[in-house]
mmCIF file with all atom_site columns, C-alpha atoms in Angstrom:
data_model
loop_
_atom_site.group_PDB
_atom_site.id
_atom_site.type_symbol
_atom_site.label_atom_id
_atom_site.label_alt_id
_atom_site.label_comp_id
_atom_site.label_asym_id
_atom_site.label_entity_id
_atom_site.label_seq_id
_atom_site.pdbx_PDB_ins_code
_atom_site.Cartn_x
_atom_site.Cartn_y
_atom_site.Cartn_z
_atom_site.occupancy
_atom_site.B_iso_or_equiv
_atom_site.pdbx_formal_charge
_atom_site.auth_seq_id
_atom_site.auth_comp_id
_atom_site.auth_asym_id
_atom_site.auth_atom_id
_atom_site.pdbx_PDB_model_num
ATOM 1   C CA . UNK A 1 1   ? 0.000  0.000  0.000   1.00 0.00 ? 1107 UNK A CA 1
ATOM 2   C CA . UNK A 1 2   ? 2.821  2.410  0.906   1.00 0.00 ? 1108 UNK A CA 1
ATOM 3   C CA . UNK A 1 3   ? 4.555  1.706  -2.407  1.00 0.00 ? 1109 UNK A CA 1
ATOM 4   C CA . UNK A 1 4   ? 1.308  2.338  -4.299  1.00 0.00 ? 1110 UNK A CA 1
ATOM 5   C CA . UNK A 1 5   ? 0.807  5.671  -2.523  1.00 0.00 ? 1111 UNK A CA 1
ATOM 6   C CA . UNK A 1 6   ? 4.390  6.680  -3.278  1.00 0.00 ? 1112 UNK A CA 1
ATOM 7   C CA . UNK A 1 7   ? 4.007  5.857  -6.965  1.00 0.00 ? 1113 UNK A CA 1
ATOM 8   C CA . UNK A 1 8   ? 0.758  7.820  -7.134  1.00 0.00 ? 1114 UNK A CA 1
ATOM 9   C CA . UNK A 1 9   ? 2.413  10.881 -5.594  1.00 0.00 ? 1115 UNK A CA 1
ATOM 10  C CA . UNK A 1 10  ? 5.347  10.552 -7.997  1.00 0.00 ? 1116 UNK A CA 1
ATOM 11  C CA . UNK A 1 11  ? 3.059  10.377 -11.038 1.00 0.00 ? 1117 UNK A CA 1
ATOM 12  C CA . UNK A 1 12  ? 1.095  13.439 -9.889  1.00 0.00 ? 1118 UNK A CA 1
ATOM 13  C CA . UNK A 1 13  ? 4.282  15.418 -9.220  1.00 0.00 ? 1119 UNK A CA 1
ATOM 14  C CA . UNK A 1 14  ? 5.739  14.489 -12.608 1.00 0.00 ? 1120 UNK A CA 1
ATOM 15  C CA . UNK A 1 15  ? 2.508  15.535 -14.311 1.00 0.00 ? 1121 UNK A CA 1
ATOM 16  C CA . UNK A 1 16  ? 2.543  18.912 -12.571 1.00 0.00 ? 1122 UNK A CA 1
ATOM 17  C CA . UNK A 1 17  ? 6.135  19.548 -13.636 1.00 0.00 ? 1123 UNK A CA 1
ATOM 18  C CA . UNK A 1 18  ? 5.236  18.592 -17.195 1.00 0.00 ? 1124 UNK A CA 1
ATOM 19  C CA . UNK A 1 19  ? 2.235  20.937 -17.191 1.00 0.00 ? 1125 UNK A CA 1
ATOM 20  C CA . UNK A 1 20  ? 4.349  23.776 -15.815 1.00 0.00 ? 1126 UNK A CA 1
ATOM 21  C CA . UNK A 1 21  ? 6.880  23.341 -18.606 1.00 0.00 ? 1127 UNK A CA 1
ATOM 22  C CA . UNK A 1 22  ? 4.312  22.908 -21.374 1.00 0.00 ? 1128 UNK A CA 1
ATOM 23  C CA . UNK A 1 23  ? 2.291  26.012 -20.427 1.00 0.00 ? 1129 UNK A CA 1
ATOM 24  C CA . UNK A 1 24  ? 4.195  28.689 -22.329 1.00 0.00 ? 1130 UNK A CA 1
ATOM 25  C CA . UNK A 1 25  ? 1.329  31.141 -22.693 1.00 0.00 ? 1131 UNK A CA 1
ATOM 26  C CA . UNK A 1 26  ? 2.112  34.691 -21.700 1.00 0.00 ? 1132 UNK A CA 1
ATOM 27  C CA . UNK A 1 27  ? 5.879  34.225 -21.935 1.00 0.00 ? 1133 UNK A CA 1
ATOM 28  C CA . UNK A 1 28  ? 7.653  37.569 -22.352 1.00 0.00 ? 1134 UNK A CA 1
ATOM 29  C CA . UNK A 1 29  ? 11.053 37.892 -23.976 1.00 0.00 ? 1135 UNK A CA 1
ATOM 30  C CA . UNK A 1 30  ? 13.663 39.499 -21.727 1.00 0.00 ? 1136 UNK A CA 1
ATOM 31  C CA . UNK A 1 31  ? 15.762 42.346 -23.066 1.00 0.00 ? 1137 UNK A CA 1
ATOM 32  C CA . UNK A 1 32  ? 19.407 43.091 -22.389 1.00 0.00 ? 1138 UNK A CA 1
ATOM 33  C CA . UNK A 1 33  ? 19.704 44.984 -19.118 1.00 0.00 ? 1139 UNK A CA 1
ATOM 34  C CA . UNK A 1 34  ? 16.610 43.346 -17.633 1.00 0.00 ? 1140 UNK A CA 1
ATOM 35  C CA . UNK A 1 35  ? 16.499 41.233 -14.497 1.00 0.00 ? 1141 UNK A CA 1
ATOM 36  C CA . UNK A 1 36  ? 16.161 37.518 -15.207 1.00 0.00 ? 1142 UNK A CA 1
ATOM 37  C CA . UNK A 1 37  ? 13.511 35.956 -12.937 1.00 0.00 ? 1143 UNK A CA 1
ATOM 38  C CA . UNK A 1 38  ? 15.242 33.920 -10.256 1.00 0.00 ? 1144 UNK A CA 1
ATOM 39  C CA . UNK A 1 39  ? 12.652 31.165 -10.499 1.00 0.00 ? 1145 UNK A CA 1
ATOM 40  C CA . UNK A 1 40  ? 13.218 30.659 -14.238 1.00 0.00 ? 1146 UNK A CA 1
ATOM 41  C CA . UNK A 1 41  ? 13.656 26.880 -14.484 1.00 0.00 ? 1147 UNK A CA 1
ATOM 42  C CA . UNK A 1 42  ? 16.673 24.964 -15.750 1.00 0.00 ? 1148 UNK A CA 1
ATOM 43  C CA . UNK A 1 43  ? 15.172 21.540 -16.385 1.00 0.00 ? 1149 UNK A CA 1
ATOM 44  C CA . UNK A 1 44  ? 16.145 17.966 -17.254 1.00 0.00 ? 1150 UNK A CA 1
ATOM 45  C CA . UNK A 1 45  ? 19.786 18.641 -16.440 1.00 0.00 ? 1151 UNK A CA 1
ATOM 46  C CA . UNK A 1 46  ? 22.617 16.354 -17.451 1.00 0.00 ? 1152 UNK A CA 1
ATOM 47  C CA . UNK A 1 47  ? 26.103 16.467 -15.893 1.00 0.00 ? 1153 UNK A CA 1
ATOM 48  C CA . UNK A 1 48  ? 24.639 18.066 -12.772 1.00 0.00 ? 1154 UNK A CA 1
ATOM 49  C CA . UNK A 1 49  ? 24.007 16.962 -9.201  1.00 0.00 ? 1155 UNK A CA 1
ATOM 50  C CA . UNK A 1 50  ? 20.261 17.649 -9.409  1.00 0.00 ? 1156 UNK A CA 1
ATOM 51  C CA . UNK A 1 51  ? 17.774 17.011 -12.241 1.00 0.00 ? 1157 UNK A CA 1
ATOM 52  C CA . UNK A 1 52  ? 16.458 20.598 -12.088 1.00 0.00 ? 1158 UNK A CA 1
ATOM 53  C CA . UNK A 1 53  ? 17.641 24.023 -10.935 1.00 0.00 ? 1159 UNK A CA 1
ATOM 54  C CA . UNK A 1 54  ? 16.740 27.702 -11.260 1.00 0.00 ? 1160 UNK A CA 1
ATOM 55  C CA . UNK A 1 55  ? 18.543 30.869 -12.306 1.00 0.00 ? 1161 UNK A CA 1
ATOM 56  C CA . UNK A 1 56  ? 18.668 31.925 -8.638  1.00 0.00 ? 1162 UNK A CA 1
ATOM 57  C CA . UNK A 1 57  ? 20.772 28.877 -7.776  1.00 0.00 ? 1163 UNK A CA 1
ATOM 58  C CA . UNK A 1 58  ? 23.699 30.550 -9.564  1.00 0.00 ? 1164 UNK A CA 1
ATOM 59  C CA . UNK A 1 59  ? 23.422 33.985 -7.989  1.00 0.00 ? 1165 UNK A CA 1
ATOM 60  C CA . UNK A 1 60  ? 26.833 35.413 -7.163  1.00 0.00 ? 1166 UNK A CA 1
ATOM 61  C CA . UNK A 1 61  ? 28.545 34.110 -10.301 1.00 0.00 ? 1167 UNK A CA 1
ATOM 62  C CA . UNK A 1 62  ? 28.319 34.712 -14.031 1.00 0.00 ? 1168 UNK A CA 1
ATOM 63  C CA . UNK A 1 63  ? 25.835 32.277 -15.564 1.00 0.00 ? 1169 UNK A CA 1
ATOM 64  C CA . UNK A 1 64  ? 26.770 31.740 -19.202 1.00 0.00 ? 1170 UNK A CA 1
ATOM 65  C CA . UNK A 1 65  ? 24.121 29.922 -21.249 1.00 0.00 ? 1171 UNK A CA 1
ATOM 66  C CA . UNK A 1 66  ? 25.321 28.186 -24.400 1.00 0.00 ? 1172 UNK A CA 1
ATOM 67  C CA . UNK A 1 67  ? 22.552 27.154 -26.828 1.00 0.00 ? 1173 UNK A CA 1
ATOM 68  C CA . UNK A 1 68  ? 23.458 23.990 -28.725 1.00 0.00 ? 1174 UNK A CA 1
ATOM 69  C CA . UNK A 1 69  ? 22.213 20.699 -30.192 1.00 0.00 ? 1175 UNK A CA 1
ATOM 70  C CA . UNK A 1 70  ? 23.952 17.454 -31.123 1.00 0.00 ? 1176 UNK A CA 1
ATOM 71  C CA . UNK A 1 71  ? 24.004 18.205 -34.856 1.00 0.00 ? 1177 UNK A CA 1
ATOM 72  C CA . UNK A 1 72  ? 25.838 21.505 -34.425 1.00 0.00 ? 1178 UNK A CA 1
ATOM 73  C CA . UNK A 1 73  ? 29.511 20.962 -35.277 1.00 0.00 ? 1179 UNK A CA 1
ATOM 74  C CA . UNK A 1 74  ? 30.799 24.304 -33.911 1.00 0.00 ? 1180 UNK A CA 1
ATOM 75  C CA . UNK A 1 75  ? 28.879 23.679 -30.670 1.00 0.00 ? 1181 UNK A CA 1
ATOM 76  C CA . UNK A 1 76  ? 30.651 20.376 -30.051 1.00 0.00 ? 1182 UNK A CA 1
ATOM 77  C CA . UNK A 1 77  ? 34.019 21.774 -31.105 1.00 0.00 ? 1183 UNK A CA 1
ATOM 78  C CA . UNK A 1 78  ? 33.697 24.404 -28.369 1.00 0.00 ? 1184 UNK A CA 1
ATOM 79  C CA . UNK A 1 79  ? 33.411 21.826 -25.569 1.00 0.00 ? 1185 UNK A CA 1
ATOM 80  C CA . UNK A 1 80  ? 37.141 21.655 -24.734 1.00 0.00 ? 1186 UNK A CA 1
ATOM 81  C CA . UNK A 1 81  ? 37.253 25.459 -24.586 1.00 0.00 ? 1187 UNK A CA 1
ATOM 82  C CA . UNK A 1 82  ? 34.248 25.508 -22.256 1.00 0.00 ? 1188 UNK A CA 1
ATOM 83  C CA . UNK A 1 83  ? 35.879 23.042 -19.894 1.00 0.00 ? 1189 UNK A CA 1
ATOM 84  C CA . UNK A 1 84  ? 39.113 25.039 -19.855 1.00 0.00 ? 1190 UNK A CA 1
ATOM 85  C CA . UNK A 1 85  ? 37.237 28.239 -18.995 1.00 0.00 ? 1191 UNK A CA 1
ATOM 86  C CA . UNK A 1 86  ? 35.149 26.531 -16.312 1.00 0.00 ? 1192 UNK A CA 1
ATOM 87  C CA . UNK A 1 87  ? 38.239 25.001 -14.733 1.00 0.00 ? 1193 UNK A CA 1
ATOM 88  C CA . UNK A 1 88  ? 40.205 28.260 -14.866 1.00 0.00 ? 1194 UNK A CA 1
ATOM 89  C CA . UNK A 1 89  ? 37.530 30.527 -13.383 1.00 0.00 ? 1195 UNK A CA 1
ATOM 90  C CA . UNK A 1 90  ? 35.970 28.016 -11.000 1.00 0.00 ? 1196 UNK A CA 1
ATOM 91  C CA . UNK A 1 91  ? 33.076 29.288 -8.900  1.00 0.00 ? 1197 UNK A CA 1
ATOM 92  C CA . UNK A 1 92  ? 33.201 32.734 -10.512 1.00 0.00 ? 1198 UNK A CA 1
ATOM 93  C CA . UNK A 1 93  ? 31.296 31.402 -13.522 1.00 0.00 ? 1199 UNK A CA 1
ATOM 94  C CA . UNK A 1 94  ? 28.957 28.599 -14.465 1.00 0.00 ? 1200 UNK A CA 1
ATOM 95  C CA . UNK A 1 95  ? 28.770 27.614 -18.107 1.00 0.00 ? 1201 UNK A CA 1
ATOM 96  C CA . UNK A 1 96  ? 25.454 25.917 -18.771 1.00 0.00 ? 1202 UNK A CA 1
ATOM 97  C CA . UNK A 1 97  ? 24.432 24.317 -22.048 1.00 0.00 ? 1203 UNK A CA 1
ATOM 98  C CA . UNK A 1 98  ? 20.839 24.708 -23.242 1.00 0.00 ? 1204 UNK A CA 1
ATOM 99  C CA . UNK A 1 99  ? 19.456 22.113 -25.655 1.00 0.00 ? 1205 UNK A CA 1
ATOM 100 C CA . UNK A 1 100 ? 15.748 22.735 -26.190 1.00 0.00 ? 1206 UNK A CA 1
ATOM 101 C CA . UNK A 1 101 ? 15.497 20.479 -29.247 1.00 0.00 ? 1207 UNK A CA 1
ATOM 102 C CA . UNK A 1 102 ? 16.386 17.097 -27.775 1.00 0.00 ? 1208 UNK A CA 1
ATOM 103 C CA . UNK A 1 103 ? 15.418 15.120 -24.697 1.00 0.00 ? 1209 UNK A CA 1
ATOM 104 C CA . UNK A 1 104 ? 17.621 14.129 -21.802 1.00 0.00 ? 1210 UNK A CA 1
ATOM 105 C CA . UNK A 1 105 ? 18.234 10.541 -22.927 1.00 0.00 ? 1211 UNK A CA 1
ATOM 106 C CA . UNK A 1 106 ? 19.361 11.608 -26.402 1.00 0.00 ? 1212 UNK A CA 1
ATOM 107 C CA . UNK A 1 107 ? 21.782 14.125 -24.924 1.00 0.00 ? 1213 UNK A CA 1
ATOM 108 C CA . UNK A 1 108 ? 23.129 11.716 -22.304 1.00 0.00 ? 1214 UNK A CA 1
ATOM 109 C CA . UNK A 1 109 ? 23.727 9.050  -24.962 1.00 0.00 ? 1215 UNK A CA 1
ATOM 110 C CA . UNK A 1 110 ? 25.476 11.557 -27.222 1.00 0.00 ? 1216 UNK A CA 1
ATOM 111 C CA . UNK A 1 111 ? 27.771 12.801 -24.454 1.00 0.00 ? 1217 UNK A CA 1
ATOM 112 C CA . UNK A 1 112 ? 28.557 9.235  -23.331 1.00 0.00 ? 1218 UNK A CA 1
ATOM 113 C CA . UNK A 1 113 ? 29.506 8.251  -26.896 1.00 0.00 ? 1219 UNK A CA 1
ATOM 114 C CA . UNK A 1 114 ? 31.659 11.334 -27.281 1.00 0.00 ? 1220 UNK A CA 1
ATOM 115 C CA . UNK A 1 115 ? 33.387 10.766 -23.925 1.00 0.00 ? 1221 UNK A CA 1
ATOM 116 C CA . UNK A 1 116 ? 34.474 7.254  -24.950 1.00 0.00 ? 1222 UNK A CA 1
ATOM 117 C CA . UNK A 1 117 ? 36.596 8.826  -27.690 1.00 0.00 ? 1223 UNK A CA 1
ATOM 118 C CA . UNK A 1 118 ? 37.889 11.730 -25.613 1.00 0.00 ? 1224 UNK A CA 1
ATOM 119 C CA . UNK A 1 119 ? 40.820 11.915 -23.237 1.00 0.00 ? 1225 UNK A CA 1
ATOM 120 C CA . UNK A 1 120 ? 38.855 14.311 -21.024 1.00 0.00 ? 1226 UNK A CA 1
ATOM 121 C CA . UNK A 1 121 ? 35.152 13.628 -20.356 1.00 0.00 ? 1227 UNK A CA 1
ATOM 122 C CA . UNK A 1 122 ? 32.759 16.484 -21.036 1.00 0.00 ? 1228 UNK A CA 1
ATOM 123 C CA . UNK A 1 123 ? 31.333 17.588 -17.679 1.00 0.00 ? 1229 UNK A CA 1
ATOM 124 C CA . UNK A 1 124 ? 29.616 20.902 -18.414 1.00 0.00 ? 1230 UNK A CA 1
ATOM 125 C CA . UNK A 1 125 ? 25.957 20.717 -17.272 1.00 0.00 ? 1231 UNK A CA 1
ATOM 126 C CA . UNK A 1 126 ? 23.184 21.204 -19.792 1.00 0.00 ? 1232 UNK A CA 1
ATOM 127 C CA . UNK A 1 127 ? 19.466 21.867 -19.838 1.00 0.00 ? 1233 UNK A CA 1
ATOM 128 C CA . UNK A 1 128 ? 17.576 19.492 -22.149 1.00 0.00 ? 1234 UNK A CA 1
ATOM 129 C CA . UNK A 1 129 ? 14.072 19.383 -23.649 1.00 0.00 ? 1235 UNK A CA 1
ATOM 130 C CA . UNK A 1 130 ? 13.366 22.958 -22.516 1.00 0.00 ? 1236 UNK A CA 1
ATOM 131 C CA . UNK A 1 131 ? 10.126 24.702 -23.477 1.00 0.00 ? 1237 UNK A CA 1
ATOM 132 C CA . UNK A 1 132 ? 10.435 27.960 -21.523 1.00 0.00 ? 1238 UNK A CA 1
ATOM 133 C CA . UNK A 1 133 ? 14.000 29.244 -21.226 1.00 0.00 ? 1239 UNK A CA 1
ATOM 134 C CA . UNK A 1 134 ? 14.699 29.568 -24.957 1.00 0.00 ? 1240 UNK A CA 1
ATOM 135 C CA . UNK A 1 135 ? 11.512 31.616 -25.440 1.00 0.00 ? 1241 UNK A CA 1
ATOM 136 C CA . UNK A 1 136 ? 12.437 34.105 -22.719 1.00 0.00 ? 1242 UNK A CA 1
ATOM 137 C CA . UNK A 1 137 ? 16.117 34.288 -23.704 1.00 0.00 ? 1243 UNK A CA 1
ATOM 138 C CA . UNK A 1 138 ? 15.978 33.163 -27.369 1.00 0.00 ? 1244 UNK A CA 1
ATOM 139 C CA . UNK A 1 139 ? 19.005 32.152 -29.453 1.00 0.00 ? 1245 UNK A CA 1
ATOM 140 C CA . UNK A 1 140 ? 19.489 33.444 -32.994 1.00 0.00 ? 1246 UNK A CA 1
ATOM 141 C CA . UNK A 1 141 ? 21.777 30.625 -34.107 1.00 0.00 ? 1247 UNK A CA 1
ATOM 142 C CA . UNK A 1 142 ? 23.902 27.816 -32.725 1.00 0.00 ? 1248 UNK A CA 1
ATOM 143 C CA . UNK A 1 143 ? 25.911 28.286 -30.675 1.00 0.00 ? 1249 UNK A CA 1
ATOM 144 C CA . UNK A 1 144 ? 24.446 31.455 -29.152 1.00 0.00 ? 1250 UNK A CA 1
ATOM 145 C CA . UNK A 1 145 ? 25.653 32.733 -25.786 1.00 0.00 ? 1251 UNK A CA 1
ATOM 146 C CA . UNK A 1 146 ? 23.581 34.509 -23.128 1.00 0.00 ? 1252 UNK A CA 1
ATOM 147 C CA . UNK A 1 147 ? 25.548 36.287 -20.384 1.00 0.00 ? 1253 UNK A CA 1
ATOM 148 C CA . UNK A 1 148 ? 23.806 36.735 -17.002 1.00 0.00 ? 1254 UNK A CA 1
ATOM 149 C CA . UNK A 1 149 ? 25.788 38.618 -14.353 1.00 0.00 ? 1255 UNK A CA 1
ATOM 150 C CA . UNK A 1 150 ? 26.135 37.670 -10.648 1.00 0.00 ? 1256 UNK A CA 1
ATOM 151 C CA . UNK A 1 151 ? 23.130 39.858 -9.787  1.00 0.00 ? 1257 UNK A CA 1
ATOM 152 C CA . UNK A 1 152 ? 20.919 38.070 -12.295 1.00 0.00 ? 1258 UNK A CA 1
ATOM 153 C CA . UNK A 1 153 ? 20.935 40.815 -14.939 1.00 0.00 ? 1259 UNK A CA 1
ATOM 154 C CA . UNK A 1 154 ? 20.913 39.835 -18.629 1.00 0.00 ? 1260 UNK A CA 1
ATOM 155 C CA . UNK A 1 155 ? 24.082 41.599 -19.789 1.00 0.00 ? 1261 UNK A CA 1
ATOM 156 C CA . UNK A 1 156 ? 24.858 40.395 -23.293 1.00 0.00 ? 1262 UNK A CA 1
ATOM 157 C CA . UNK A 1 157 ? 23.978 38.128 -26.184 1.00 0.00 ? 1263 UNK A CA 1
ATOM 158 C CA . UNK A 1 158 ? 26.884 36.960 -28.340 1.00 0.00 ? 1264 UNK A CA 1
ATOM 159 C CA . UNK A 1 159 ? 28.031 34.328 -30.776 1.00 0.00 ? 1265 UNK A CA 1
ATOM 160 C CA . UNK A 1 160 ? 29.872 31.211 -29.659 1.00 0.00 ? 1266 UNK A CA 1
ATOM 161 C CA . UNK A 1 161 ? 33.204 32.663 -30.755 1.00 0.00 ? 1267 UNK A CA 1
ATOM 162 C CA . UNK A 1 162 ? 32.850 35.379 -28.112 1.00 0.00 ? 1268 UNK A CA 1
ATOM 163 C CA . UNK A 1 163 ? 32.892 32.842 -25.302 1.00 0.00 ? 1269 UNK A CA 1
ATOM 164 C CA . UNK A 1 164 ? 36.625 33.111 -24.748 1.00 0.00 ? 1270 UNK A CA 1
ATOM 165 C CA . UNK A 1 165 ? 39.157 33.829 -22.033 1.00 0.00 ? 1271 UNK A CA 1
ATOM 166 C CA . UNK A 1 166 ? 39.430 37.550 -22.781 1.00 0.00 ? 1272 UNK A CA 1
ATOM 167 C CA . UNK A 1 167 ? 35.702 38.189 -22.528 1.00 0.00 ? 1273 UNK A CA 1
ATOM 168 C CA . UNK A 1 168 ? 35.147 35.992 -19.485 1.00 0.00 ? 1274 UNK A CA 1
ATOM 169 C CA . UNK A 1 169 ? 38.017 37.647 -17.644 1.00 0.00 ? 1275 UNK A CA 1
ATOM 170 C CA . UNK A 1 170 ? 36.773 41.087 -18.670 1.00 0.00 ? 1276 UNK A CA 1
ATOM 171 C CA . UNK A 1 171 ? 33.278 40.293 -17.403 1.00 0.00 ? 1277 UNK A CA 1
ATOM 172 C CA . UNK A 1 172 ? 34.554 39.035 -14.051 1.00 0.00 ? 1278 UNK A CA 1
ATOM 173 C CA . UNK A 1 173 ? 37.038 41.865 -13.522 1.00 0.00 ? 1279 UNK A CA 1
ATOM 174 C CA . UNK A 1 174 ? 34.696 44.475 -15.040 1.00 0.00 ? 1280 UNK A CA 1
ATOM 175 C CA . UNK A 1 175 ? 37.466 45.594 -17.353 1.00 0.00 ? 1281 UNK A CA 1
ATOM 176 C CA . UNK A 1 176 ? 35.825 44.595 -20.599 1.00 0.00 ? 1282 UNK A CA 1
ATOM 177 C CA . UNK A 1 177 ? 32.643 45.726 -22.296 1.00 0.00 ? 1283 UNK A CA 1
ATOM 178 C CA . UNK A 1 178 ? 30.218 43.027 -23.337 1.00 0.00 ? 1284 UNK A CA 1
ATOM 179 C CA . UNK A 1 179 ? 28.058 45.782 -24.796 1.00 0.00 ? 1285 UNK A CA 1
ATOM 180 C CA . UNK A 1 180 ? 30.434 45.891 -27.755 1.00 0.00 ? 1286 UNK A CA 1
ATOM 181 C CA . UNK A 1 181 ? 29.762 42.214 -28.400 1.00 0.00 ? 1287 UNK A CA 1
ATOM 182 C CA . UNK A 1 182 ? 26.048 41.989 -27.916 1.00 0.00 ? 1288 UNK A CA 1
ATOM 183 C CA . UNK A 1 183 ? 23.632 41.504 -30.794 1.00 0.00 ? 1289 UNK A CA 1
ATOM 184 C CA . UNK A 1 184 ? 20.095 41.946 -29.537 1.00 0.00 ? 1290 UNK A CA 1
ATOM 185 C CA . UNK A 1 185 ? 17.784 39.389 -31.135 1.00 0.00 ? 1291 UNK A CA 1
ATOM 186 C CA . UNK A 1 186 ? 15.054 42.026 -31.123 1.00 0.00 ? 1292 UNK A CA 1
ATOM 187 C CA . UNK A 1 187 ? 16.946 43.852 -33.889 1.00 0.00 ? 1293 UNK A CA 1
ATOM 188 C CA . UNK A 1 188 ? 16.382 41.059 -36.413 1.00 0.00 ? 1294 UNK A CA 1
ATOM 189 C CA . UNK A 1 189 ? 14.220 42.100 -39.362 1.00 0.00 ? 1295 UNK A CA 1
ATOM 190 C CA . UNK A 1 190 ? 12.296 38.999 -40.429 1.00 0.00 ? 1296 UNK A CA 1
ATOM 191 C CA . UNK A 1 191 ? 11.360 40.633 -43.740 1.00 0.00 ? 1297 UNK A CA 1
ATOM 192 C CA . UNK A 1 192 ? 15.012 40.734 -44.808 1.00 0.00 ? 1298 UNK A CA 1
ATOM 193 C CA . UNK A 1 193 ? 17.509 37.862 -45.343 1.00 0.00 ? 1299 UNK A CA 1
ATOM 194 C CA . UNK A 1 194 ? 19.170 36.746 -42.110 1.00 0.00 ? 1300 UNK A CA 1
ATOM 195 C CA . UNK A 1 195 ? 22.921 37.376 -41.716 1.00 0.00 ? 1301 UNK A CA 1
ATOM 196 C CA . UNK A 1 196 ? 22.987 39.704 -44.762 1.00 0.00 ? 1302 UNK A CA 1
ATOM 197 C CA . UNK A 1 197 ? 24.200 43.257 -44.097 1.00 0.00 ? 1303 UNK A CA 1
ATOM 198 C CA . UNK A 1 198 ? 24.344 42.516 -40.375 1.00 0.00 ? 1304 UNK A CA 1
ATOM 199 C CA . UNK A 1 199 ? 20.714 41.458 -39.972 1.00 0.00 ? 1305 UNK A CA 1
ATOM 200 C CA . UNK A 1 200 ? 20.881 39.119 -36.959 1.00 0.00 ? 1306 UNK A CA 1
ATOM 201 C CA . UNK A 1 201 ? 24.666 39.187 -36.750 1.00 0.00 ? 1307 UNK A CA 1
ATOM 202 C CA . UNK A 1 202 ? 27.371 37.946 -39.082 1.00 0.00 ? 1308 UNK A CA 1
ATOM 203 C CA . UNK A 1 203 ? 26.200 34.341 -39.216 1.00 0.00 ? 1309 UNK A CA 1
ATOM 204 C CA . UNK A 1 204 ? 29.709 33.091 -38.481 1.00 0.00 ? 1310 UNK A CA 1
ATOM 205 C CA . UNK A 1 205 ? 28.311 30.746 -35.835 1.00 0.00 ? 1311 UNK A CA 1
ATOM 206 C CA . UNK A 1 206 ? 26.223 28.900 -38.441 1.00 0.00 ? 1312 UNK A CA 1
ATOM 207 C CA . UNK A 1 207 ? 27.416 25.881 -40.386 1.00 0.00 ? 1313 UNK A CA 1
ATOM 208 C CA . UNK A 1 208 ? 25.617 27.059 -43.528 1.00 0.00 ? 1314 UNK A CA 1
ATOM 209 C CA . UNK A 1 209 ? 22.643 29.051 -44.688 1.00 0.00 ? 1315 UNK A CA 1
ATOM 210 C CA . UNK A 1 210 ? 20.868 29.887 -47.942 1.00 0.00 ? 1316 UNK A CA 1
ATOM 211 C CA . UNK A 1 211 ? 18.937 32.905 -49.119 1.00 0.00 ? 1317 UNK A CA 1
ATOM 212 C CA . UNK A 1 212 ? 15.744 32.697 -51.161 1.00 0.00 ? 1318 UNK A CA 1
#
C-alpha cells in the first residue's frame, strides 16, 4: 500500500512539472539589461548533481548559457574550450548548455559516446528538452551565448566565438565591455535575409545558410 501511494504521488508530481513546462502562454522575452527571474527553471539537467535548478541557484557568479544541439559541429568543437574556462575561473562562472530540441536521454547518450573517444570527459551541465527558457532568452543561431551577471541581470547576447578567455576575464574583472559584443535578437528584421548586411549578426556561428 505504501509503495502504491508513493508511486501515485510521484506520477502526480511528474505531471505537474510537465504541465508547468508545457504552459508557455504569456511568456515575455527578456531584453538586455533586464532582471532575469530567479525562479526561471533549468530543467532535465545532465552532468549536474540535481535534475532541475533555477537561475537563482547561480546567484553570485556569471551564468553563461550556451545554446546547442547534437548536430551543431561548432557547438561540439567548443566543448574543450568551455571546460578550460570553467576550470580556470571556477566558482566565478557557471557555463550551462541549453538544448531545447532534444530530450535528456538523447543528450546523455550523445555525451557518453563522445566521452568514450575523448581523453577528457565532457562535464559541463546542460538543460535538455526545454520549453520555456529559450523563449524568454531566445538564441538566434547555434551556438548562441547569453551572459547573465552575478546579480541576475541579462548583460549580453553573443556568438559562440565570443565565449573566450578575454571576454570571461573582462566580465569578471569588469574591465571589458560586453556591450560591444552583444547583438540583440530584437533587432532582427524577419522581412530581410538573415545574416545579410548585419541582420541578426554575421552568421559566423552557423554551419551554412541559404537565401531565397
